[in-house]
mmCIF file of C-alpha atoms in Angstrom:
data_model
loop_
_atom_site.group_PDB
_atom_site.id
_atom_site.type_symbol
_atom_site.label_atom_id
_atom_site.label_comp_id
_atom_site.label_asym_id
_atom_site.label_seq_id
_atom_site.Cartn_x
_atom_site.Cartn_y
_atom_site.Cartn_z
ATOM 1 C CA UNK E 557 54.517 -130.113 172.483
ATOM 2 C CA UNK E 558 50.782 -129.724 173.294
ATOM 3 C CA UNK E 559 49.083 -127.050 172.215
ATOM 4 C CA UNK E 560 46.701 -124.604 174.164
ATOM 5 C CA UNK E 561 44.120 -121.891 173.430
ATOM 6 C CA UNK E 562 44.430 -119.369 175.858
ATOM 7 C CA UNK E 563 41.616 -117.214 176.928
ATOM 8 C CA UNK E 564 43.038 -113.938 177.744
ATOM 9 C CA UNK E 565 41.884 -111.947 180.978
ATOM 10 C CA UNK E 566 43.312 -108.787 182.351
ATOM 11 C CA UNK E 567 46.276 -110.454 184.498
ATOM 12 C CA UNK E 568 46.461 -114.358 183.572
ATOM 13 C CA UNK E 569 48.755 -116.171 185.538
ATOM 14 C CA UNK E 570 49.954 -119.867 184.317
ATOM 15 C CA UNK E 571 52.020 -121.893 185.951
ATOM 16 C CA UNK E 572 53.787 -123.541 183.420
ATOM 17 C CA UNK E 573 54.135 -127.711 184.194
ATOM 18 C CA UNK E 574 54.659 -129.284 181.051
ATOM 19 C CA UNK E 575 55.834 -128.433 177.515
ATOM 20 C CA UNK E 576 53.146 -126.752 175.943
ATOM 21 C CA UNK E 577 52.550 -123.953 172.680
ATOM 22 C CA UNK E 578 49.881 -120.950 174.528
ATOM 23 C CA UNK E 579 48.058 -119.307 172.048
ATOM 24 C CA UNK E 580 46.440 -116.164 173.054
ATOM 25 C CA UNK E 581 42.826 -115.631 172.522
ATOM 26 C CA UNK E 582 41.673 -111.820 173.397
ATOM 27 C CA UNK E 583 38.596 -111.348 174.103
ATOM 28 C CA UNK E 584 37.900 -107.352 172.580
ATOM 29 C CA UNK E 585 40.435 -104.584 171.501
ATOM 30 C CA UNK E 586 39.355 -101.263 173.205
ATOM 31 C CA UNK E 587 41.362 -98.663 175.029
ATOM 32 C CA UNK E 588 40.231 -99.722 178.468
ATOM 33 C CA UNK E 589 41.971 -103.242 178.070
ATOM 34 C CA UNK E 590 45.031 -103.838 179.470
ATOM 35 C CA UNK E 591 46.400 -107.702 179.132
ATOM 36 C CA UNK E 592 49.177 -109.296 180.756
ATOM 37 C CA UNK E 593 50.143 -113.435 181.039
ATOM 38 C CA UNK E 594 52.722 -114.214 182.971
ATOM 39 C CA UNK E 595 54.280 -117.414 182.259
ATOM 40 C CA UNK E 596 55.591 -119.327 185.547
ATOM 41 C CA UNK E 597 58.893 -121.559 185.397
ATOM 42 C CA UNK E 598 59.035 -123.444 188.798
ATOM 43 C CA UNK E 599 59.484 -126.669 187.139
ATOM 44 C CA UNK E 600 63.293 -128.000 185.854
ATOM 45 C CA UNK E 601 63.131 -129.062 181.968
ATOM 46 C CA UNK E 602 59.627 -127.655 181.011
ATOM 47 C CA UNK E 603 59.648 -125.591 178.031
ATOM 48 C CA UNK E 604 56.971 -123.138 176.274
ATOM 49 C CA UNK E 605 55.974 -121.472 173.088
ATOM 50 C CA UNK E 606 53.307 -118.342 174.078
ATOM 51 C CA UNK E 607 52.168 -116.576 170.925
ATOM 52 C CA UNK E 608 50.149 -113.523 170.115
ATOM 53 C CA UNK E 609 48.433 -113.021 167.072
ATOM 54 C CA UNK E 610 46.152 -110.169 165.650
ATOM 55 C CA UNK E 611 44.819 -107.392 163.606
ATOM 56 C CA UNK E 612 44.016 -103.891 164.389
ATOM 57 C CA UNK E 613 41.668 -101.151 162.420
ATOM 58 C CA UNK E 614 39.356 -98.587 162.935
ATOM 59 C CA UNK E 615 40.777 -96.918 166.299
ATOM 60 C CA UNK E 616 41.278 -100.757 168.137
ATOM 61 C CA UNK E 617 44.044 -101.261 170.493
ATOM 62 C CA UNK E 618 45.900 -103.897 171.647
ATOM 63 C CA UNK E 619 48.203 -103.089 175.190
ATOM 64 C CA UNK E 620 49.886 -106.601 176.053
ATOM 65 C CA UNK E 621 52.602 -107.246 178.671
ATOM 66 C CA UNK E 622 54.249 -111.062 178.722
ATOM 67 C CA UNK E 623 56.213 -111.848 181.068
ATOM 68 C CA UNK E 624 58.651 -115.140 180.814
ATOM 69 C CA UNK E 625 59.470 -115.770 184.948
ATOM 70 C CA UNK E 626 62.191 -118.418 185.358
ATOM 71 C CA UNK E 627 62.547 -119.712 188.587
ATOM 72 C CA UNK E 628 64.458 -123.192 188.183
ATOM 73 C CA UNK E 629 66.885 -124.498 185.840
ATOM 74 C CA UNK E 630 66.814 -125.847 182.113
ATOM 75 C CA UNK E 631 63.623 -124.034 181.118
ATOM 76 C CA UNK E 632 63.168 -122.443 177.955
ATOM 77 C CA UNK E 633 60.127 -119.823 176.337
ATOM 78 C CA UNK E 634 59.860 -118.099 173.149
ATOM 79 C CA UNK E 635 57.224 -115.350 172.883
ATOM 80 C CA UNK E 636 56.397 -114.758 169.596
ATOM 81 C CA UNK E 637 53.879 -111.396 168.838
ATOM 82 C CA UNK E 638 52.648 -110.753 165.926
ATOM 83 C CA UNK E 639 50.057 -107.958 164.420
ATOM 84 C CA UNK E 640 49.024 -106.148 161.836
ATOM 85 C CA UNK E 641 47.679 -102.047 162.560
ATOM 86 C CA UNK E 642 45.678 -100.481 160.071
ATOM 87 C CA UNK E 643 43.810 -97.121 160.241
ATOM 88 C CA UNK E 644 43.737 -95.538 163.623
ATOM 89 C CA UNK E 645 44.825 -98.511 165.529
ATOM 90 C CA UNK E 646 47.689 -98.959 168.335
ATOM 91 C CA UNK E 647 49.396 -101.671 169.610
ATOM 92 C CA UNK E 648 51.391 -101.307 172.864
ATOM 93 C CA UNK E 649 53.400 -104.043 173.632
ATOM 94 C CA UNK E 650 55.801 -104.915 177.105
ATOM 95 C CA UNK E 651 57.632 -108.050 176.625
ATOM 96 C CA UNK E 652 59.312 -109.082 180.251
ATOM 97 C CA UNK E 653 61.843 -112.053 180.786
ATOM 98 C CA UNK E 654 63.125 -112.773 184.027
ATOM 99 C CA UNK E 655 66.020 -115.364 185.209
ATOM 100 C CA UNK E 656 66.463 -115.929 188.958
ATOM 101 C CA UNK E 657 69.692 -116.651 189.719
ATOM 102 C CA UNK E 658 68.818 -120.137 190.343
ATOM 103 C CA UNK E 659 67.378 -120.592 186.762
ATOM 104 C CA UNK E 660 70.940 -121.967 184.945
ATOM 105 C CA UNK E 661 71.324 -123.077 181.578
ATOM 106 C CA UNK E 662 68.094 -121.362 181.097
ATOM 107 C CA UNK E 663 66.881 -119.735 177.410
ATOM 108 C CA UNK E 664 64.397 -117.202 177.186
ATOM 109 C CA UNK E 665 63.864 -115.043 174.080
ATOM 110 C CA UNK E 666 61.039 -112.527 172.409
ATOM 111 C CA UNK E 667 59.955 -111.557 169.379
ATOM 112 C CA UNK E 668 57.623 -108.511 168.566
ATOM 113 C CA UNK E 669 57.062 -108.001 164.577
ATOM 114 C CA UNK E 670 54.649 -105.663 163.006
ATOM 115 C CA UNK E 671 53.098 -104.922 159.826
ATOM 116 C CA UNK E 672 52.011 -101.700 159.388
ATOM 117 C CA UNK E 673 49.048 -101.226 156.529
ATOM 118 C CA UNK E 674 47.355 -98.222 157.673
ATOM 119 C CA UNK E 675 47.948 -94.507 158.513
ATOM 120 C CA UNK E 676 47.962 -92.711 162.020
ATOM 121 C CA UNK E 677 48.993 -96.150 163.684
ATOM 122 C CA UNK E 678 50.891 -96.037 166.811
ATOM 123 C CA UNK E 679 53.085 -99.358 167.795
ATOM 124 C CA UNK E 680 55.121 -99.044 170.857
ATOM 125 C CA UNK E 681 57.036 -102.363 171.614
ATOM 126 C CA UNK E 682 59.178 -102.626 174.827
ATOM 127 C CA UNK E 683 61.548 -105.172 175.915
ATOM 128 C CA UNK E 684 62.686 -105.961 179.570
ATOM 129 C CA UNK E 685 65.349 -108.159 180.483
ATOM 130 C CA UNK E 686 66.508 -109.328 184.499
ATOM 131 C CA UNK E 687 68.606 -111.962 184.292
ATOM 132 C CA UNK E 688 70.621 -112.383 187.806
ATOM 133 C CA UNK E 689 72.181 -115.864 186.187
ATOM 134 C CA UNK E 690 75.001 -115.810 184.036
ATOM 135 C CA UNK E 691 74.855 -119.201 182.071
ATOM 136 C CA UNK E 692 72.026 -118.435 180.271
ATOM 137 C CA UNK E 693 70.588 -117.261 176.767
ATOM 138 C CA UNK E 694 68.286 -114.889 175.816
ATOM 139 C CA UNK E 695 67.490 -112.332 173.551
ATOM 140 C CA UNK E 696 64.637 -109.601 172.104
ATOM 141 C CA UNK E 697 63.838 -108.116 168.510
ATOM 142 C CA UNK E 698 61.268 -106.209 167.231
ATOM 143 C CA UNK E 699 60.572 -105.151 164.078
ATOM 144 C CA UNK E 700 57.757 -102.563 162.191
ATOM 145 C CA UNK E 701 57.596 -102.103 158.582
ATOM 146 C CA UNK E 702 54.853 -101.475 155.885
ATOM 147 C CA UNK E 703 53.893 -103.836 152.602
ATOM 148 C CA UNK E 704 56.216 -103.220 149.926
ATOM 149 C CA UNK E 705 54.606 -101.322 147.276
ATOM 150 C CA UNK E 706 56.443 -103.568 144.784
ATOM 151 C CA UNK E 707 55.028 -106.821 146.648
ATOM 152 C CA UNK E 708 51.333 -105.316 145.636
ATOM 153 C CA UNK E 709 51.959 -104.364 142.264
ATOM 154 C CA UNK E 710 53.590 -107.592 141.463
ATOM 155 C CA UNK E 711 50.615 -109.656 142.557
ATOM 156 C CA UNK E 712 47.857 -106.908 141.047
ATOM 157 C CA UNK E 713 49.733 -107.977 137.808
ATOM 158 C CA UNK E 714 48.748 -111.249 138.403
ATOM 159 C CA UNK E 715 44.657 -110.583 138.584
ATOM 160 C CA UNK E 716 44.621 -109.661 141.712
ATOM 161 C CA UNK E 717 42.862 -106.859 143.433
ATOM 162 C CA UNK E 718 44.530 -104.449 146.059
ATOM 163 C CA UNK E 719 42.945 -105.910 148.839
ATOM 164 C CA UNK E 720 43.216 -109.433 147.562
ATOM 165 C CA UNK E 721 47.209 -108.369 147.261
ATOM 166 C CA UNK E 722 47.154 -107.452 151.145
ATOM 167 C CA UNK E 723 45.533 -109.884 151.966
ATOM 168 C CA UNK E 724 47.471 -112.610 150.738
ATOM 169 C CA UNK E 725 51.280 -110.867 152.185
ATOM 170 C CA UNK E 726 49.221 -110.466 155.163
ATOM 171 C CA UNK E 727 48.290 -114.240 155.275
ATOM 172 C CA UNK E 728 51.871 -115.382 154.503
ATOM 173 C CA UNK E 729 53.093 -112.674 157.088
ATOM 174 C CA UNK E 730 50.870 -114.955 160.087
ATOM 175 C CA UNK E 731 51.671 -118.196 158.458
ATOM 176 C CA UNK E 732 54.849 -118.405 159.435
ATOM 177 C CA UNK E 733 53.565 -119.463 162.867
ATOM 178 C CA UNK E 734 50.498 -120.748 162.640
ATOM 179 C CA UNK E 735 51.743 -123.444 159.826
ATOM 180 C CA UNK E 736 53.510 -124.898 162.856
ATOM 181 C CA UNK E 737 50.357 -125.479 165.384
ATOM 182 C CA UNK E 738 49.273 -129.125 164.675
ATOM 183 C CA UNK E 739 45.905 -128.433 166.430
ATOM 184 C CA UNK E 740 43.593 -128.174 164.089
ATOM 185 C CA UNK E 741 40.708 -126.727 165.884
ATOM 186 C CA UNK E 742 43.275 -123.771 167.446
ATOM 187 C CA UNK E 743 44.256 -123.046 164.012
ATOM 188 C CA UNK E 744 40.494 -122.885 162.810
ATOM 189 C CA UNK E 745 39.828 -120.198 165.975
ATOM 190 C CA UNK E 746 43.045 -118.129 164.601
ATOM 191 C CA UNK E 747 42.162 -117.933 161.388
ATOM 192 C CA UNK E 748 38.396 -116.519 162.341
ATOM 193 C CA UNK E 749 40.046 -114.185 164.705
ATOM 194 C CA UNK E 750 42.357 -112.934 162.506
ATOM 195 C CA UNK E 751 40.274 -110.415 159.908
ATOM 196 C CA UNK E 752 42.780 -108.930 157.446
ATOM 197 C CA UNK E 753 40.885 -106.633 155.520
ATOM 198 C CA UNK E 754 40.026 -103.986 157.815
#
């Protein structure tokens, strides 16, 4: 599966032709943003990995709507979000999958996980699901939770410093997906894009 940096406008449309891993590259976090990719099945067999990465302080906010459109049969997406809010940041996110009843044998899923390292954070994560085929799979989750206290103390123990703690739970928290984009160049532009001591 190819691999693809994504430059993320206010409605991106892609058509999606051949099996490829999006990974979405925001431009700014402000209020006045509102992003949305929609991810276009009208080929039979293609499949597609779209994933969302980031970190939130000081009153940034991320509102994101994906939407998985399946128009033919034996396609397949997983959108994968992840993020990290610290102080005074929000993250609103719509995750969409639709099956036409044409689109058989068709699997579409959505993941929307969030870390939580700050106070007055808001994190609102909604999942939509039309499916008008019946031999099909697909499924949503979403989960929000903070860094164990335990987690920090454990590593402080070690020589660490509580940031240097975060930081590193953080890093394994994101490295979960980005240990499996061979691109090396994509992987350098996450990793300066993702900040995780805010």
């Amino acid at each position: 599966m190819k691999t693809e940096l994504l430059k993320v406008k206010e409605d991106t449309v892609i058509t999606v032709t051949a099996d490829t891993r999006f990974v979405l590259d925001f431009e700014e976090f402000t209020s006045e943003k509102r992003y949305s990719v929609d991810l276009r099945f009208e080929k039979e067999g293609v499949e597609a990995e779209l994933i969302a990465l980031y970190t939130l302080g000081n009153g940034e906010k991320l509102d994101l709507t994906t939407v998985s459109s399946h128009m033919v049969p034996h396609t397949s997406c997983v959108a994968r979000v992840k993020g990290v809010l610290s102080e005074g940041s929000e993250s609103i996110y719509v995750g969409k999958i639709i099956i036409d009843k044409n689109a058989q044998q068709t699997s579409s899923f959505l993941e929307d996980n969030v870390l939580v390292t700050g106070e007055n954070v808001v994190n609102k994560s909604s999942p939509n699901l039309q499916i008008d085929a019946n031999d099909v799979k697909a499924s949503h989750g979403a989960t929000t939770g903070r860094i164990s206290e335990n987690e920090i103390f454990y590593l402080m123990s070690r020589g660490l410093s509580h940031t240097e703690a975060q930081d590193i739970i953080i890093r394994g928290f994101f490295e979960e997906i980005i240990s499996k984009i061979e691109n090396e160049e994509v992987k350098k532009k996450i990793y300066e894009r993702l900040s995780y001591s805010k």
